[in-house]
Amino acid sequence: MDDDTMRAFGVMDDQGNVKPLPYYKTAEQGASTSVLLAAFPLLEGVTGRYVEDNGEARTVRAEDEGPGGVAEHALDPEAADRLWGYATSALRTD
């Protein structure tokens, strides 16, 4: 992010000092979950899970506060099947 954006988000003061907030991540921290999933042999073949911060994401409801987690509706297998049907029908060229 550029300095103006960082100031707007409250993570940089007017003198250019970075003041990280507890929920902001470094590039390394941000990449760690993807690296773990790509490189950890015990996770090979594991699919259909939402993962954040190197662990399975907690399920959240709309009224839950705070960052993170996966919405209940994202775990609905019937909704997933409907979405897959929409996506595959849109790709048909016949």
Tab-separated table of C-alpha atoms in Angstrom:
chain	number	residue	atom	x	y	z
A	1	MET	CA	0.000	0.000	0.000
A	2	ASP	CA	1.157	3.528	-0.607
A	3	ASP	CA	1.672	5.948	2.292
A	4	ASP	CA	-1.634	7.787	1.786
A	5	THR	CA	-3.571	4.535	1.908
A	6	MET	CA	-1.675	3.393	4.995
A	7	ARG	CA	-2.503	6.693	6.708
A	8	ALA	CA	-6.157	6.330	5.726
A	9	PHE	CA	-6.223	2.854	7.288
A	10	GLY	CA	-4.596	4.196	10.447
A	11	VAL	CA	-1.401	2.166	10.216
A	12	MET	CA	0.954	5.081	9.510
A	13	ASP	CA	1.228	8.357	11.349
A	14	ASP	CA	1.899	11.776	9.777
A	15	GLN	CA	5.662	11.334	10.238
A	16	GLY	CA	5.672	8.071	8.246
A	17	ASN	CA	6.029	5.760	11.233
A	18	VAL	CA	4.266	2.451	10.738
A	19	LYS	CA	2.062	1.470	13.647
A	20	PRO	CA	0.795	-2.003	12.821
A	21	LEU	CA	-2.628	-3.007	14.037
A	22	PRO	CA	-3.037	-6.463	15.586
A	23	TYR	CA	-5.107	-7.803	12.692
A	24	TYR	CA	-2.736	-6.635	9.917
A	25	LYS	CA	-0.194	-9.146	8.655
A	26	THR	CA	3.265	-8.949	7.195
A	27	ALA	CA	3.762	-10.398	3.724
A	28	GLU	CA	5.270	-13.506	5.319
A	29	GLN	CA	2.325	-13.936	7.678
A	30	GLY	CA	-0.124	-13.398	4.838
A	31	ALA	CA	1.548	-16.050	2.696
A	32	SER	CA	2.052	-18.646	5.429
A	33	THR	CA	-1.342	-20.363	5.107
A	34	SER	CA	-1.008	-20.732	1.326
A	35	VAL	CA	2.538	-22.055	1.694
A	36	LEU	CA	1.418	-24.513	4.369
A	37	LEU	CA	-1.416	-25.830	2.213
A	38	ALA	CA	0.824	-26.132	-0.835
A	39	ALA	CA	3.760	-27.803	0.886
A	40	PHE	CA	2.481	-29.890	3.820
A	41	PRO	CA	2.236	-33.536	2.678
A	42	LEU	CA	-0.438	-34.519	5.220
A	43	LEU	CA	-2.853	-32.060	3.605
A	44	GLU	CA	-2.578	-33.592	0.148
A	45	GLY	CA	-6.044	-34.381	-1.149
A	46	VAL	CA	-7.828	-32.361	1.549
A	47	THR	CA	-10.462	-30.225	-0.174
A	48	GLY	CA	-13.625	-28.311	0.614
A	49	ARG	CA	-12.260	-26.576	3.702
A	50	TYR	CA	-11.854	-22.904	4.483
A	51	VAL	CA	-8.504	-22.189	6.072
A	52	GLU	CA	-7.036	-19.056	7.645
A	53	ASP	CA	-4.099	-18.346	9.931
A	54	ASN	CA	-2.707	-21.857	9.343
A	55	GLY	CA	-5.829	-23.585	10.640
A	56	GLU	CA	-9.391	-24.377	9.686
A	57	ALA	CA	-11.554	-21.248	9.708
A	58	ARG	CA	-14.267	-20.937	12.327
A	59	THR	CA	-17.868	-20.730	11.183
A	60	VAL	CA	-19.424	-17.303	11.771
A	61	ARG	CA	-22.971	-15.991	11.627
A	62	ALA	CA	-23.949	-12.620	10.181
A	63	GLU	CA	-24.321	-11.135	13.661
A	64	ASP	CA	-20.822	-12.220	14.740
A	65	GLU	CA	-18.346	-9.386	15.045
A	66	GLY	CA	-14.706	-9.254	14.132
A	67	PRO	CA	-12.604	-10.310	11.191
A	68	GLY	CA	-12.069	-13.827	9.990
A	69	GLY	CA	-14.043	-16.986	9.738
A	70	VAL	CA	-16.278	-18.442	7.071
A	71	ALA	CA	-19.965	-17.603	6.720
A	72	GLU	CA	-22.465	-20.402	7.357
A	73	HIS	CA	-23.964	-20.046	3.879
A	74	ALA	CA	-20.543	-20.729	2.323
A	75	LEU	CA	-20.632	-24.211	3.859
A	76	ASP	CA	-24.059	-25.112	2.443
A	77	PRO	CA	-23.549	-28.091	0.073
A	78	GLU	CA	-26.876	-27.519	-1.711
A	79	ALA	CA	-25.936	-23.895	-2.435
A	80	ALA	CA	-22.546	-25.080	-3.688
A	81	ASP	CA	-24.220	-27.544	-6.054
A	82	ARG	CA	-26.551	-24.813	-7.385
A	83	LEU	CA	-23.621	-22.456	-7.915
A	84	TRP	CA	-21.649	-25.182	-9.690
A	85	GLY	CA	-24.666	-25.816	-11.922
A	86	TYR	CA	-24.915	-22.128	-12.801
A	87	ALA	CA	-21.209	-21.915	-13.548
A	88	THR	CA	-21.066	-25.000	-15.718
A	89	SER	CA	-24.208	-24.073	-17.662
A	90	ALA	CA	-22.729	-20.637	-18.391
A	91	LEU	CA	-19.662	-22.310	-19.903
A	92	ARG	CA	-21.592	-24.524	-22.313
A	93	THR	CA	-21.255	-23.485	-25.933
A	94	ASP	CA	-23.817	-25.838	-27.505
